[in-house]
XYZ file of C-alpha atoms in Angstrom:
770
model
C 39.004 -59.370 25.707
C 35.449 -59.428 27.020
C 36.739 -59.835 30.547
C 39.046 -56.858 30.133
C 36.184 -54.655 28.964
C 33.998 -55.888 31.848
C 36.727 -55.111 34.365
C 37.234 -51.595 33.015
C 33.539 -50.651 32.763
C 32.488 -52.247 36.041
C 28.944 -52.333 34.603
C 26.736 -54.554 36.781
C 24.913 -56.181 33.878
C 28.169 -57.655 32.685
C 28.396 -59.682 35.958
C 25.156 -61.508 35.147
C 25.372 -65.143 34.363
C 24.627 -66.264 30.837
C 21.308 -67.689 32.032
C 20.144 -64.508 33.591
C 21.501 -62.552 30.676
C 19.315 -64.525 28.342
C 16.378 -63.871 30.692
C 16.852 -60.120 30.779
C 17.944 -59.761 27.199
C 14.415 -59.284 25.749
C 13.571 -56.718 28.414
C 16.846 -54.885 27.889
C 16.341 -54.975 24.194
C 12.809 -53.667 24.647
C 14.078 -50.935 26.954
C 16.821 -49.961 24.531
C 14.503 -49.976 21.575
C 11.806 -48.170 23.507
C 14.244 -45.582 24.860
C 15.735 -45.167 21.401
C 12.307 -44.762 19.815
C 11.253 -42.443 22.632
C 14.283 -40.220 22.226
C 14.070 -40.344 18.445
C 10.366 -39.624 18.394
C 10.850 -36.888 20.971
C 13.381 -35.110 18.739
C 11.265 -35.617 15.640
C 8.117 -34.583 17.491
C 9.682 -31.338 18.677
C 10.520 -30.417 15.107
C 7.069 -31.455 13.914
C 5.391 -29.355 16.590
C 7.168 -26.298 15.316
C 5.900 -26.950 11.798
C 2.436 -27.733 13.174
C 2.388 -24.374 14.908
C 3.174 -22.759 11.596
C 0.371 -24.712 9.864
C -2.040 -23.946 12.688
C -1.172 -20.277 12.545
C -1.531 -20.230 8.748
C -4.968 -21.792 9.038
C -6.070 -19.301 11.690
C -4.609 -16.367 9.743
C -6.408 -17.407 6.556
C -9.717 -16.865 8.393
C -8.672 -13.301 9.184
C -7.658 -12.604 5.585
C -10.877 -14.166 4.302
C -12.956 -12.037 6.692
C -11.290 -8.854 5.408
C -11.830 -9.985 1.811
C -15.536 -10.563 2.451
C -15.776 -7.089 3.982
C -14.312 -5.559 0.795
C -16.720 -7.603 -1.336
C -19.616 -6.224 0.692
C -18.450 -2.666 -0.057
C -18.224 -3.446 -3.776
C -21.642 -5.156 -3.727
C -23.122 -2.090 -1.987
C -21.929 0.105 -4.861
C -23.312 -2.336 -7.414
C -26.750 -2.380 -5.760
C -26.747 1.433 -5.700
C -25.839 1.457 -9.392
C -28.720 -0.895 -10.209
C -30.984 1.577 -8.423
C -29.858 4.226 -10.916
C -30.393 1.851 -13.837
C -33.828 0.958 -12.530
C -34.851 4.597 -11.982
C -32.644 7.170 -13.761
C -34.395 10.185 -12.168
C -33.262 9.490 -8.616
C -33.935 12.410 -6.284
C -31.777 13.517 -3.394
C -34.234 12.049 -0.901
C -34.441 8.725 -2.745
C -30.670 8.536 -2.855
C -30.441 9.033 0.909
C -33.195 6.508 1.628
C -31.374 3.924 -0.478
C -27.877 4.693 0.815
C -28.523 4.997 4.564
C -29.373 1.286 5.157
C -26.122 0.298 3.451
C -24.109 2.755 5.537
C -25.656 1.231 8.637
C -24.839 -2.320 7.529
C -21.281 -1.575 6.344
C -19.456 0.154 9.233
C -16.277 0.907 7.270
C -18.215 2.803 4.582
C -18.508 6.354 5.911
C -19.919 8.253 2.966
C -21.899 7.401 -0.200
C -22.051 10.137 -2.830
C -23.310 10.720 -6.339
C -20.977 12.759 -8.570
C -22.438 13.444 -12.038
C -20.132 14.019 -14.981
C -20.146 17.715 -15.937
C -18.434 18.803 -19.135
C -16.579 22.125 -19.179
C -19.194 23.616 -21.503
C -22.025 22.557 -19.169
C -20.469 23.864 -15.968
C -22.421 27.113 -15.895
C -25.737 25.397 -16.601
C -25.026 22.788 -13.936
C -24.210 25.378 -11.247
C -27.259 27.418 -12.244
C -29.470 24.354 -11.955
C -28.147 23.705 -8.439
C -28.890 27.270 -7.381
C -32.413 27.043 -8.761
C -33.005 23.838 -6.803
C -32.299 25.508 -3.477
C -28.488 25.725 -3.215
C -27.848 29.444 -3.810
C -24.108 29.194 -3.062
C -23.473 25.971 -4.998
C -20.244 26.025 -7.023
C -17.842 23.416 -8.339
C -14.939 23.875 -5.919
C -11.497 22.516 -5.082
C -8.909 23.226 -2.366
C -6.014 25.537 -3.114
C -2.452 25.102 -1.834
C -3.469 26.478 1.594
C -6.479 24.190 1.893
C -9.011 26.951 1.200
C -12.014 26.062 -0.999
C -11.993 28.042 -4.236
C -13.760 27.679 -7.611
C -12.349 24.727 -9.551
C -9.796 25.369 -12.284
C -11.003 24.842 -15.901
C -10.864 21.172 -16.882
C -12.385 19.054 -19.643
C -14.769 17.424 -17.191
C -15.727 17.649 -13.526
C -17.183 15.197 -11.045
C -18.645 17.392 -8.260
C -20.561 16.055 -5.262
C -24.301 16.322 -5.965
C -25.973 13.820 -3.600
C -24.453 12.505 -0.382
C -25.321 10.297 2.570
C -22.871 10.435 5.492
C -22.265 8.981 8.912
C -21.710 10.943 12.071
C -18.366 12.745 12.034
C -18.250 13.060 8.259
C -19.616 15.916 6.218
C -19.972 16.120 2.449
C -18.837 19.321 0.758
C -21.343 19.721 -2.055
C -19.651 20.847 -5.256
C -16.246 19.334 -4.325
C -14.643 18.198 -7.584
C -12.944 14.808 -7.206
C -10.716 15.371 -10.257
C -8.916 18.171 -8.401
C -6.877 15.528 -6.561
C -4.309 13.793 -8.857
C -4.641 10.521 -6.947
C -8.421 10.527 -7.289
C -8.237 11.714 -10.899
C -6.140 8.679 -11.807
C -8.620 6.351 -10.112
C -11.560 8.073 -11.840
C -9.953 7.706 -15.262
C -9.340 4.013 -14.648
C -12.918 3.554 -13.425
C -14.346 5.429 -16.403
C -12.308 3.568 -19.056
C -12.646 0.057 -17.601
C -16.187 0.237 -16.229
C -15.070 -1.593 -13.096
C -15.180 -0.844 -9.383
C -11.976 1.062 -8.513
C -10.377 2.011 -5.209
C -7.965 4.936 -4.979
C -4.665 5.096 -3.189
C -4.890 6.284 0.440
C -5.836 9.950 0.734
C -4.867 12.464 3.397
C -7.748 14.390 5.027
C -5.816 15.572 8.059
C -6.392 19.206 6.997
C -10.082 18.819 7.785
C -9.506 16.974 11.080
C -9.709 13.344 9.888
C -6.574 11.365 10.739
C -7.684 7.873 9.767
C -6.404 6.051 6.655
C -9.076 6.527 3.991
C -9.604 5.472 0.389
C -12.163 6.628 -2.156
C -14.202 4.026 -4.021
C -15.641 4.642 -7.478
C -18.204 2.819 -9.640
C -19.332 4.276 -13.004
C -22.947 4.685 -14.090
C -23.570 4.755 -17.843
C -26.451 5.694 -20.088
C -27.820 2.580 -21.798
C -25.197 0.344 -20.116
C -26.084 -2.732 -22.179
C -24.796 -0.992 -25.334
C -21.478 0.149 -23.828
C -18.681 -1.988 -25.235
C -15.611 0.136 -26.017
C -13.542 2.657 -24.112
C -14.928 5.411 -26.320
C -18.485 4.297 -25.461
C -17.658 4.462 -21.773
C -16.207 7.956 -22.039
C -19.110 9.378 -24.018
C -21.939 7.620 -22.147
C -20.643 8.105 -18.641
C -23.499 9.534 -16.539
C -21.579 9.916 -13.318
C -19.869 8.093 -10.467
C -21.060 6.440 -7.281
C -18.371 7.467 -4.804
C -17.740 5.993 -1.384
C -15.336 6.839 1.406
C -13.908 3.779 3.150
C -12.001 3.901 6.439
C -9.264 1.255 6.437
C -8.984 0.785 10.203
C -12.751 0.261 10.560
C -12.675 -2.126 7.610
C -10.069 -4.309 9.322
C -11.430 -4.048 12.863
C -15.076 -4.814 12.065
C -14.081 -7.645 9.725
C -11.864 -9.301 12.363
C -14.345 -8.752 15.164
C -16.567 -11.487 13.744
C -13.834 -13.615 12.165
C -13.997 -17.321 12.953
C -11.007 -19.281 14.211
C -8.587 -18.747 17.111
C -7.817 -15.312 18.462
C -4.406 -13.966 19.369
C -3.348 -12.766 15.898
C -1.955 -9.337 15.053
C -2.720 -8.154 11.500
C -0.941 -5.436 9.556
C -2.668 -3.819 6.535
C -0.001 -2.438 4.159
C 0.278 -0.661 0.829
C 3.559 -1.875 -0.702
C 3.542 0.913 -3.300
C 4.165 3.568 -0.629
C 7.667 4.533 0.578
C 9.199 2.634 3.471
C 7.898 3.906 6.791
C 4.512 4.828 5.286
C 3.328 1.425 4.091
C 1.515 0.396 7.256
C -2.033 1.792 7.008
C -3.429 -0.010 10.058
C -2.256 -2.483 12.672
C -4.819 -4.687 14.370
C -3.750 -5.730 17.864
C -5.282 -8.992 19.017
C -8.024 -8.784 21.640
C -6.237 -11.493 23.603
C -3.280 -9.212 24.354
C -2.778 -8.366 27.987
C -2.408 -4.733 29.020
C 1.313 -5.230 29.481
C 1.875 -6.689 25.991
C 3.388 -4.220 23.543
C 1.907 -4.283 20.038
C 4.889 -4.113 17.719
C 3.196 -2.102 15.012
C 6.402 -1.428 13.096
C 7.192 -5.136 12.782
C 4.642 -5.496 9.995
C 6.591 -3.098 7.746
C 9.834 -5.036 8.066
C 10.445 -8.611 6.976
C 8.959 -10.636 9.864
C 11.006 -13.416 11.409
C 9.777 -16.623 12.969
C 6.214 -17.787 12.502
C 4.128 -15.432 10.367
C 1.636 -15.411 7.519
C 1.767 -13.070 4.506
C -1.171 -12.712 2.131
C -2.431 -10.346 -0.539
C -5.843 -8.770 -1.051
C -7.313 -7.536 -4.349
C -9.671 -4.632 -3.665
C -10.929 -2.331 -6.383
C -7.954 -2.891 -8.690
C -5.417 -2.272 -5.901
C -3.183 -4.927 -4.358
C -2.806 -4.727 -0.577
C -0.592 -6.786 1.682
C -1.723 -8.455 4.898
C 0.920 -9.601 7.384
C -0.232 -11.744 10.324
C 1.961 -12.396 13.345
C 1.111 -14.306 16.533
C 0.462 -12.403 19.718
C 2.632 -13.407 22.715
C -0.118 -15.599 24.162
C -1.167 -17.307 20.914
C 0.969 -20.436 21.221
C 0.708 -20.872 24.995
C -3.041 -21.083 24.486
C -2.532 -23.773 21.860
C 0.598 -25.457 23.218
C 0.979 -29.198 22.858
C 2.753 -31.376 25.405
C 2.731 -34.481 23.311
C 6.510 -34.799 23.073
C 6.917 -34.420 26.865
C 4.190 -36.973 27.386
C 6.043 -39.412 25.140
C 9.302 -38.849 27.048
C 7.594 -39.287 30.465
C 5.805 -42.478 29.535
C 9.081 -44.177 28.594
C 8.450 -47.900 28.185
C 4.936 -47.214 26.776
C 6.364 -44.963 24.067
C 5.544 -47.390 21.245
C 1.877 -47.612 22.074
C 1.595 -43.868 22.813
C 3.459 -42.926 19.670
C 1.172 -45.163 17.627
C -1.916 -43.575 19.174
C -0.420 -40.132 18.666
C 0.340 -40.854 15.026
C -3.203 -42.104 14.643
C -4.630 -38.928 16.263
C -2.273 -36.743 14.241
C -3.298 -38.529 11.052
C -6.950 -38.066 11.969
C -6.325 -34.386 12.651
C -4.504 -34.001 9.352
C -7.362 -35.703 7.527
C -9.812 -33.348 9.212
C -7.809 -30.364 8.004
C -7.678 -31.851 4.518
C -11.434 -32.347 4.561
C -11.910 -28.720 5.530
C -9.613 -27.669 2.690
C -11.514 -29.914 0.251
C -14.826 -28.514 1.476
C -13.603 -24.952 1.010
C -12.284 -25.818 -2.436
C -15.658 -27.298 -3.377
C -17.401 -24.129 -2.167
C -15.086 -21.958 -4.229
C -15.692 -24.133 -7.281
C -19.424 -23.857 -6.734
C -19.189 -20.061 -6.494
C -17.110 -20.049 -9.663
C -19.779 -22.121 -11.424
C -22.453 -19.716 -10.233
C -20.438 -16.759 -11.482
C -19.992 -18.358 -14.880
C -23.681 -19.162 -15.051
C -24.496 -15.552 -14.161
C -22.169 -14.320 -16.904
C -23.842 -16.665 -19.385
C -27.261 -15.277 -18.448
C -26.008 -11.711 -18.856
C -24.617 -12.603 -22.279
C -27.954 -14.143 -23.279
C -29.752 -10.995 -22.147
C -27.411 -8.801 -24.180
C -27.947 -10.926 -27.289
C -31.727 -11.216 -26.891
C -32.505 -7.822 -28.411
C -30.376 -8.328 -31.505
C -31.623 -11.853 -32.070
C -35.246 -10.754 -31.688
C -34.714 -7.947 -34.201
C -33.311 -10.299 -36.832
C -35.931 -12.934 -36.059
C -38.744 -10.414 -36.437
C -37.278 -9.335 -39.798
C -37.385 -12.974 -40.914
C -40.974 -13.299 -39.689
C -41.828 -10.117 -41.602
C -40.417 -11.661 -44.780
C -42.243 -14.948 -44.181
C -45.560 -13.224 -43.514
C -45.225 -10.733 -46.372
C -44.305 -13.159 -49.111
C -46.879 -15.671 -47.846
C -49.633 -13.079 -48.127
C -48.536 -12.146 -51.662
C -48.528 -15.828 -52.625
C -52.032 -16.211 -51.188
C -53.281 -13.367 -53.415
C -52.537 -15.515 -56.462
C -54.437 -18.551 -55.113
C -58.067 -19.444 -54.763
C -59.311 -19.384 -51.144
C -60.996 -22.764 -51.494
C -57.803 -24.516 -52.638
C -55.552 -26.588 -50.407
C -52.390 -24.484 -51.163
C -54.246 -21.392 -49.897
C -55.159 -23.195 -46.670
C -51.568 -24.399 -46.260
C -50.299 -20.845 -46.554
C -52.897 -19.774 -43.983
C -51.295 -22.281 -41.589
C -47.897 -20.737 -42.341
C -49.274 -17.285 -41.438
C -50.729 -18.632 -38.199
C -47.385 -20.207 -37.274
C -45.599 -16.919 -38.032
C -48.073 -15.023 -35.836
C -47.486 -17.463 -32.974
C -43.716 -17.075 -33.379
C -44.078 -13.287 -33.276
C -46.189 -13.538 -30.108
C -43.550 -15.725 -28.457
C -40.825 -13.233 -29.378
C -42.787 -10.333 -27.885
C -43.490 -12.332 -24.728
C -39.802 -13.181 -24.295
C -38.742 -9.554 -24.787
C -41.436 -8.297 -22.447
C -40.312 -10.666 -19.674
C -36.544 -10.191 -20.007
C -36.243 -6.472 -20.861
C -34.315 -4.031 -18.690
C -36.193 -0.795 -18.720
C -36.851 2.285 -16.660
C -39.662 2.281 -14.137
C -42.807 3.281 -16.057
C -46.020 3.171 -14.100
C -49.331 2.564 -15.769
C -52.716 1.114 -14.941
C -52.397 -2.666 -14.528
C -55.090 -5.275 -14.056
C -53.718 -7.188 -11.075
C -55.559 -10.423 -11.880
C -54.411 -10.395 -15.490
C -50.786 -9.726 -14.522
C -50.765 -12.577 -11.984
C -52.473 -15.015 -14.343
C -50.075 -14.264 -17.217
C -46.966 -14.495 -15.067
C -47.877 -17.752 -13.333
C -47.909 -19.476 -16.722
C -44.169 -18.803 -16.931
C -43.584 -19.568 -13.229
C -44.909 -23.135 -13.246
C -41.902 -24.676 -15.101
C -39.537 -22.599 -12.962
C -40.945 -23.853 -9.653
C -40.673 -27.550 -10.488
C -43.074 -30.458 -10.546
C -42.765 -31.136 -6.805
C -44.647 -27.903 -6.007
C -48.330 -27.169 -6.588
C -49.137 -23.591 -7.583
C -52.699 -22.502 -6.790
C -54.340 -19.256 -7.943
C -57.169 -17.585 -6.036
C -57.971 -14.469 -8.033
C -60.528 -12.314 -6.299
C -63.331 -10.932 -8.418
C -62.753 -7.237 -8.974
C -59.389 -7.287 -7.206
C -58.763 -3.914 -8.749
C -56.393 -1.922 -10.872
C -53.028 -0.690 -9.588
C -50.848 2.115 -10.865
C -47.515 0.307 -11.057
C -44.554 -0.647 -13.216
C -45.193 -3.981 -14.918
C -41.571 -5.177 -14.653
C -41.404 -4.338 -10.963
C -44.728 -6.089 -10.325
C -43.392 -9.194 -12.063
C -40.159 -9.088 -10.080
C -42.055 -8.944 -6.769
C -44.156 -12.001 -7.584
C -41.182 -13.957 -8.977
C -39.002 -13.244 -5.925
C -41.738 -14.268 -3.488
C -42.531 -17.489 -5.383
C -38.855 -18.462 -5.632
C -38.440 -17.738 -1.930
C -41.392 -20.054 -1.214
C -39.867 -22.724 -3.471
C -36.589 -22.648 -1.532
C -38.529 -23.115 1.717
C -40.050 -26.382 0.427
C -37.261 -28.597 -0.974
C -39.411 -31.705 -0.474
C -42.510 -30.261 -2.145
C -45.624 -28.455 -1.007
C -48.222 -25.867 -2.012
C -47.824 -22.242 -3.088
C -51.024 -20.201 -3.009
C -51.154 -16.872 -4.856
C -54.237 -14.827 -3.986
C -55.563 -11.408 -4.995
C -58.358 -9.500 -3.311
C -59.632 -5.986 -2.836
C -59.928 -4.709 0.714
C -60.908 -1.491 2.457
C -58.430 -0.596 5.183
C -60.245 0.940 8.133
C -58.740 3.475 10.560
C -58.740 0.773 13.253
C -56.639 -1.509 11.056
C -54.327 1.389 10.146
C -53.695 2.010 13.854
C -52.391 -1.559 14.197
C -50.148 -1.279 11.119
C -48.571 2.148 10.841
C -47.309 1.538 7.276
C -50.855 1.268 5.877
C -53.152 4.258 5.503
C -56.951 4.005 5.403
C -58.311 3.460 1.919
C -58.868 0.864 -0.802
C -56.071 -1.580 -1.560
C -55.340 -4.490 -3.869
C -53.799 -7.203 -1.657
C -51.451 -9.749 -3.255
C -50.796 -12.766 -1.001
C -48.159 -15.476 -1.524
C -48.405 -18.354 0.980
C -46.391 -21.571 1.247
C -46.442 -24.705 3.380
C -42.705 -24.657 4.091
C -40.739 -24.822 7.321
C -41.595 -21.262 8.382
C -39.473 -18.767 10.318
C -38.739 -17.931 13.912
C -39.543 -14.416 15.222
C -35.804 -13.674 15.382
C -35.308 -14.465 11.699
C -38.530 -12.697 10.694
C -37.219 -9.426 12.165
C -34.244 -9.380 9.777
C -35.555 -10.776 6.469
C -35.806 -7.344 4.806
C -32.279 -6.310 5.794
C -29.764 -6.266 2.914
C -27.365 -9.224 2.835
C -29.301 -11.177 5.484
C -29.885 -14.788 4.426
C -30.440 -18.138 6.111
C -29.206 -20.091 3.102
C -25.786 -21.802 3.031
C -22.752 -19.846 1.824
C -22.886 -19.322 -1.926
C -26.627 -20.098 -2.285
C -28.101 -16.681 -1.575
C -27.156 -12.999 -1.750
C -29.647 -11.762 0.844
C -31.063 -9.213 -1.627
C -34.266 -10.920 -2.843
C -36.672 -9.841 -0.102
C -34.994 -6.415 0.391
C -35.602 -5.834 -3.329
C -39.283 -6.728 -2.882
C -39.490 -4.363 0.091
C -37.894 -1.531 -1.902
C -40.263 -1.983 -4.852
C -43.325 -2.019 -2.590
C -42.155 1.130 -0.818
C -41.506 2.796 -4.164
C -45.131 2.121 -5.118
C -46.491 3.632 -1.855
C -47.479 0.197 -0.602
C -46.785 -2.006 2.406
C -45.684 -5.600 2.966
C -46.572 -7.817 5.939
C -45.201 -11.262 6.729
C -46.787 -13.951 8.894
C -44.808 -17.078 9.750
C -44.285 -19.658 12.474
C -41.842 -22.594 12.560
C -43.413 -25.612 10.895
C -46.539 -23.702 9.756
C -45.388 -22.030 6.562
C -45.067 -18.366 5.600
C -47.474 -15.824 4.107
C -46.481 -12.500 2.516
C -49.203 -9.883 2.017
C -48.519 -6.886 -0.200
C -50.847 -3.875 -0.046
C -50.868 -1.689 -3.187
C -53.220 1.298 -3.519
C -56.153 0.397 -5.773
C -57.378 2.924 -8.313
C -60.413 3.243 -10.489
C -59.477 2.261 -14.039
C -60.424 5.070 -16.481
C -62.672 4.323 -19.399
C -60.541 3.268 -22.331
C -60.625 5.431 -25.410
C -62.209 3.791 -28.431
C -59.721 1.827 -30.495
C -59.161 3.773 -33.671
C -58.116 0.661 -35.531
C -61.679 -0.650 -35.224
C -63.227 2.627 -36.370
C -61.052 3.484 -39.349
C -61.090 1.222 -42.345
C -57.877 0.290 -44.113
C -57.346 2.916 -46.773
C -54.490 3.901 -48.996
C -53.562 7.205 -50.515
C -51.645 9.046 -53.176
C -48.962 10.705 -51.043
C -45.205 10.154 -51.326
C -43.560 8.163 -48.538
C -39.851 7.772 -47.762
C -39.133 4.189 -46.633
C -35.800 3.676 -44.749
C -35.033 -0.012 -44.015
C -31.632 -1.731 -44.029
C -32.960 -5.285 -44.627
C -33.581 -5.605 -48.405
C -36.285 -8.269 -48.041
C -38.261 -6.306 -45.466
C -37.758 -3.134 -47.508
C -39.173 -4.813 -50.613
C -42.220 -6.137 -48.737
C -42.981 -2.761 -47.132
C -42.577 -1.033 -50.500
C -45.013 -3.444 -52.156
C -47.572 -2.928 -49.389
C -47.398 0.855 -49.729
C -47.417 0.820 -53.544
C -50.443 -1.484 -53.525
C -52.069 1.080 -51.222
C -51.606 3.764 -53.888
C -48.615 5.547 -52.383
C -45.449 6.680 -54.159
C -42.466 5.166 -52.334
C -38.868 6.384 -52.159
C -36.456 3.941 -50.482
C -33.198 4.195 -48.520
C -30.964 1.423 -47.165
C -29.391 3.326 -44.240
C -29.746 6.454 -42.161
C -27.433 8.681 -44.214
C -29.134 7.737 -47.486
C -32.515 8.468 -45.892
C -31.431 12.018 -45.042
C -30.040 12.560 -48.550
C -33.237 11.314 -50.220
C -35.443 13.427 -47.940
C -33.443 16.608 -48.581
C -33.661 16.006 -52.329
C -37.444 15.405 -52.261
C -38.567 17.222 -49.112
C -41.381 19.086 -50.917
C -42.846 15.820 -52.215
C -42.511 13.570 -49.143
C -45.511 13.526 -46.804
C -44.303 10.903 -44.323
C -41.088 9.098 -43.380
C -41.212 5.404 -42.397
C -38.008 4.634 -40.387
C -36.505 1.406 -39.083
C -35.330 1.915 -35.479
C -31.940 0.210 -36.047
C -29.999 0.996 -39.231
C -26.334 1.254 -40.203
C -24.440 4.555 -40.320
C -27.256 6.483 -38.598
C -29.914 4.909 -36.377
C -33.577 5.711 -36.711
C -33.417 7.917 -33.610
C -30.557 9.971 -35.056
C -32.357 10.403 -38.383
C -35.530 11.438 -36.540
C -33.743 14.083 -34.455
C -31.994 15.567 -37.493
C -35.247 15.714 -39.435
C -36.987 17.404 -36.505
C -34.209 19.963 -36.194
C -34.218 20.782 -39.917
C -37.874 20.130 -40.799
C -40.039 20.229 -37.650
C -43.253 19.567 -39.579
C -42.081 16.134 -40.773
C -44.408 13.239 -39.985
C -42.588 10.063 -38.883
C -43.625 6.459 -38.237
C -41.152 3.910 -36.834
C -40.814 0.182 -37.511
C -38.864 -2.020 -35.100
C -38.262 -5.666 -34.313
C -37.227 -4.724 -30.770
C -39.646 -4.403 -27.908
C -40.836 -0.753 -27.885
C -39.734 -0.237 -24.271
C -36.221 -1.635 -24.477
C -33.081 0.468 -24.698
C -32.860 0.084 -28.515
C -36.164 1.848 -29.085
C -37.111 3.407 -25.765
C -37.008 6.863 -27.332
C -40.122 5.962 -29.372
C -42.137 5.711 -26.154
C -40.466 8.813 -24.733
C -41.219 10.913 -27.836
C -44.809 9.529 -28.099
C -44.275 8.418 -31.686
C -46.283 5.875 -33.666
C -44.657 2.478 -33.927
C -45.391 -0.506 -36.159
C -43.925 -3.596 -34.520
C -42.385 -6.258 -36.735
C -43.674 -8.520 -38.047
C -46.651 -6.438 -39.141
C -49.602 -7.164 -41.385
C -50.271 -5.062 -44.526
C -53.496 -3.644 -43.067
C -51.658 -2.652 -39.871
C -49.001 -0.720 -41.797
C -51.522 0.953 -44.126
C -53.842 1.885 -41.265
C -51.014 3.423 -39.209
C -49.680 5.409 -42.169
C -53.157 6.675 -42.996
C -53.858 7.690 -39.397
C -50.611 9.669 -39.140
C -51.219 11.384 -42.493
C -54.790 12.270 -41.531
C -53.907 13.485 -38.019
C -54.760 17.140 -37.421
C -51.711 17.742 -35.237
C -48.286 16.207 -35.007
C -47.010 14.759 -31.769
C -44.772 17.424 -30.247
C -41.062 16.760 -30.276
C -39.416 16.453 -26.874
C-alpha cells in the first residue's frame, strides 16, 4: 500500500532510505511545525492587527474627546469665576465687568461674548429703562426681534433678561437691551438655569440674519442674592439677581481644543446634536491636519452610522448631551501600519523565536497601555476625592453660621445664669471663684467663635482703615498649623509700616494665597519670610515700574527659599488657569486672584525669582494717615438703667429670660415676644408705651430684619437695637451694618446690654433708615 502511494505521488522524500528518513525527520518535523505555526500565527496576527488598529484608534480618539471636554470645563469655570466676582463685589460697574471679562475672552478662544443680563420684573421695566437713559444710554430699551428680524420693544412678559454689560471679541457686537427670553430656545434654557442654579447651555441658535453663520450656543449661569441661603426652587426664583451669559462658537471650541490635543493626528471628528432632525445634526466637522489636499473630508459620514473602524463618544456640557464621532483619515493607518505578520511569514524557520519575541513585545505594549489606563483612573479618583473634599468644606461653611448662632445662645445662657448665681455668693468664697473660672471659659469660647466666623465669612468687599502689622500678626497665628512643621515662618514687621484702606477679608486672602504658594514651592522644607515696611516711592522708581505712582506705600513682602522660577514661567504666573503643578493639583487661579485684589485696591505686585534661589512677592498698597479715633463711649458712660418700657423679641426661651432679667434689674419694664409676628402684635398694642425694641436677628415666622423694616415703615421714630449670635458682617445680619444700627453680639454681658440700651435711648437723633 505504501509503495502504491509512493508510486502515485512521485514525491522525492518517499524515495529516501529509512536511515536518511530518520536523519531528516526532525528537520522535516521542525519545518512542518514551524510552517504550520507561521501560517497559523500569520492568520491570527492579521486578525489581531485589525483589532489592535481599533484599540489604537480608540485610544487616540479618547484624547480628542478629552481635549474637547476640558475646553468645555474651561468655559464653565470662566462663568463661575465671573460669578464669584459678583458675589465678592455686588456693585460691579460696566468698566469693572469688562476688565474682568476681557482676560477670559482672550484665554478662551471659543467664547466670543460675555454679558451680564439682570432680571427685570414687568413692574420694574420702566424704572430700569429710565435708569439706563440716565446713565448715558438715551435710546436704551428692552428690545426683541419681530418676525422680519427688525428690533422692536419687547412684548410684555413676567420678567426680562436684557443685556446690560457686555464684553465682545472682534466680529461680534452686543445689542444692549436685547431680551434673551424673546427666543423660545433661550427662554427654556434660562428657566432651567434659574430653577436648578446650574450652568446651562442652550440648543444651537441661528444668527444668520445678522451675518453670523457659525454654529453658536448661549451659556447661562445664575447669580443670586445671598446665595448661601438659596435652597429651594422658590428661593432661586425670588432671589435671582441676573444671569452671566456667554456666546460659544462650536467650531472654534472643537478646533482650538484639538489643536493642542495629545496623541496621534489623522483623526476626523464630528460634533453632533442628536436631538435635531436628520440632516441638521452635524454642527461641525473637524478635518484632520494630516489630510492631503486631494483627500476629501466626508463631512456627511458623521451623521450616518459609520462603518469600519470608528469611535463614538458623548459629551455632557451645560446640561446638554452632545455626540462626538471620530473616524480615521485616509493616512491614519498607513502612518501606524505594522508589518509584524509579514515579518513572521518571511522569517519562516525562525517563526517560533520571532513569534515569542513578538508576543513578549505585544504583552509589554499591552501592559504599558494598562498602566496608562490605571494612571488615568487614579487621576480621576484623585479629582473625585478633591471634589468631595471641596463639597464637604462648602457644607461646613454653610453650617458654620447656624452652629455659631446656637453656640452663642448657649454661651449667653451659661454666662447669664453664672452671673446670677455669683450674685448670691460671697466674693471671697471658693464657689464664687469657681464660677469666675466658668465665666472666663465662656468668654474664651465666645472669642474663638468670633474668630472662626471672622476668618471664614463670605462678605461683600468693605474697605476700612487696617493696621497692616496687626493684620499680618493675627493671621500668621492661624497660618502656622496650615503650613506644616517642615517650614519656618518668620515675621519682620516694620515699625510704623502704616495703615491701609482695604477690605480685611481680601487682605487675608492675599497673604494666605502667597504663603500657600510658597509652601508648595518647598516640599522638603525651608523658610517663609513675611515682611512689612513703609516706603516712599520716588519719581525715578516710578519710571522703572509703570504700575507704581510716586507716594507713600505699605509694602508687604512674602519670600521663600524654594526652587524659584524661570523667566518664561514668571511671565505667565498671573494669567488665569496657568499652573506648573501636576494635573488635578492646581486650578491656576491663586496668583491671578491675588493680582486682581491688589489691582482692586489701587496697588501693585512685583515678583522676583531665579531658579534655585527662591521667590519674593512684593505688594505695594497706598498708605494713609490713620484718623484719630473717637473716644469710646463705653468708657465715658457709666452703666445705668431706666424706667422706660422695652419690647424684647427673642425666640430662645433661655436667652429671652436672661435678657428680661437683666433689663428688669436695670429698672426697665419689659414686654416679651417669641417670634417676629408676635413682636409686631405686641408693639402695635403698646406702641405708645414702648420706648425701644430689642430684636434678635434670626427668629421664626419673621426675621429681625423683616420686623425692623415693617416697624420703620409704620412707625419711623422707633428706636431699635439688635442682638445676634452671627458675625455682624455675614449674610444673616449684614443689613445691621448696612443700616448703621446698634448691635449687641451674643454672648453679651449685663453691663454691655444695659449700656447699649441706655445709649440708644439717650441719643439725640436716630440713625436714618436706608
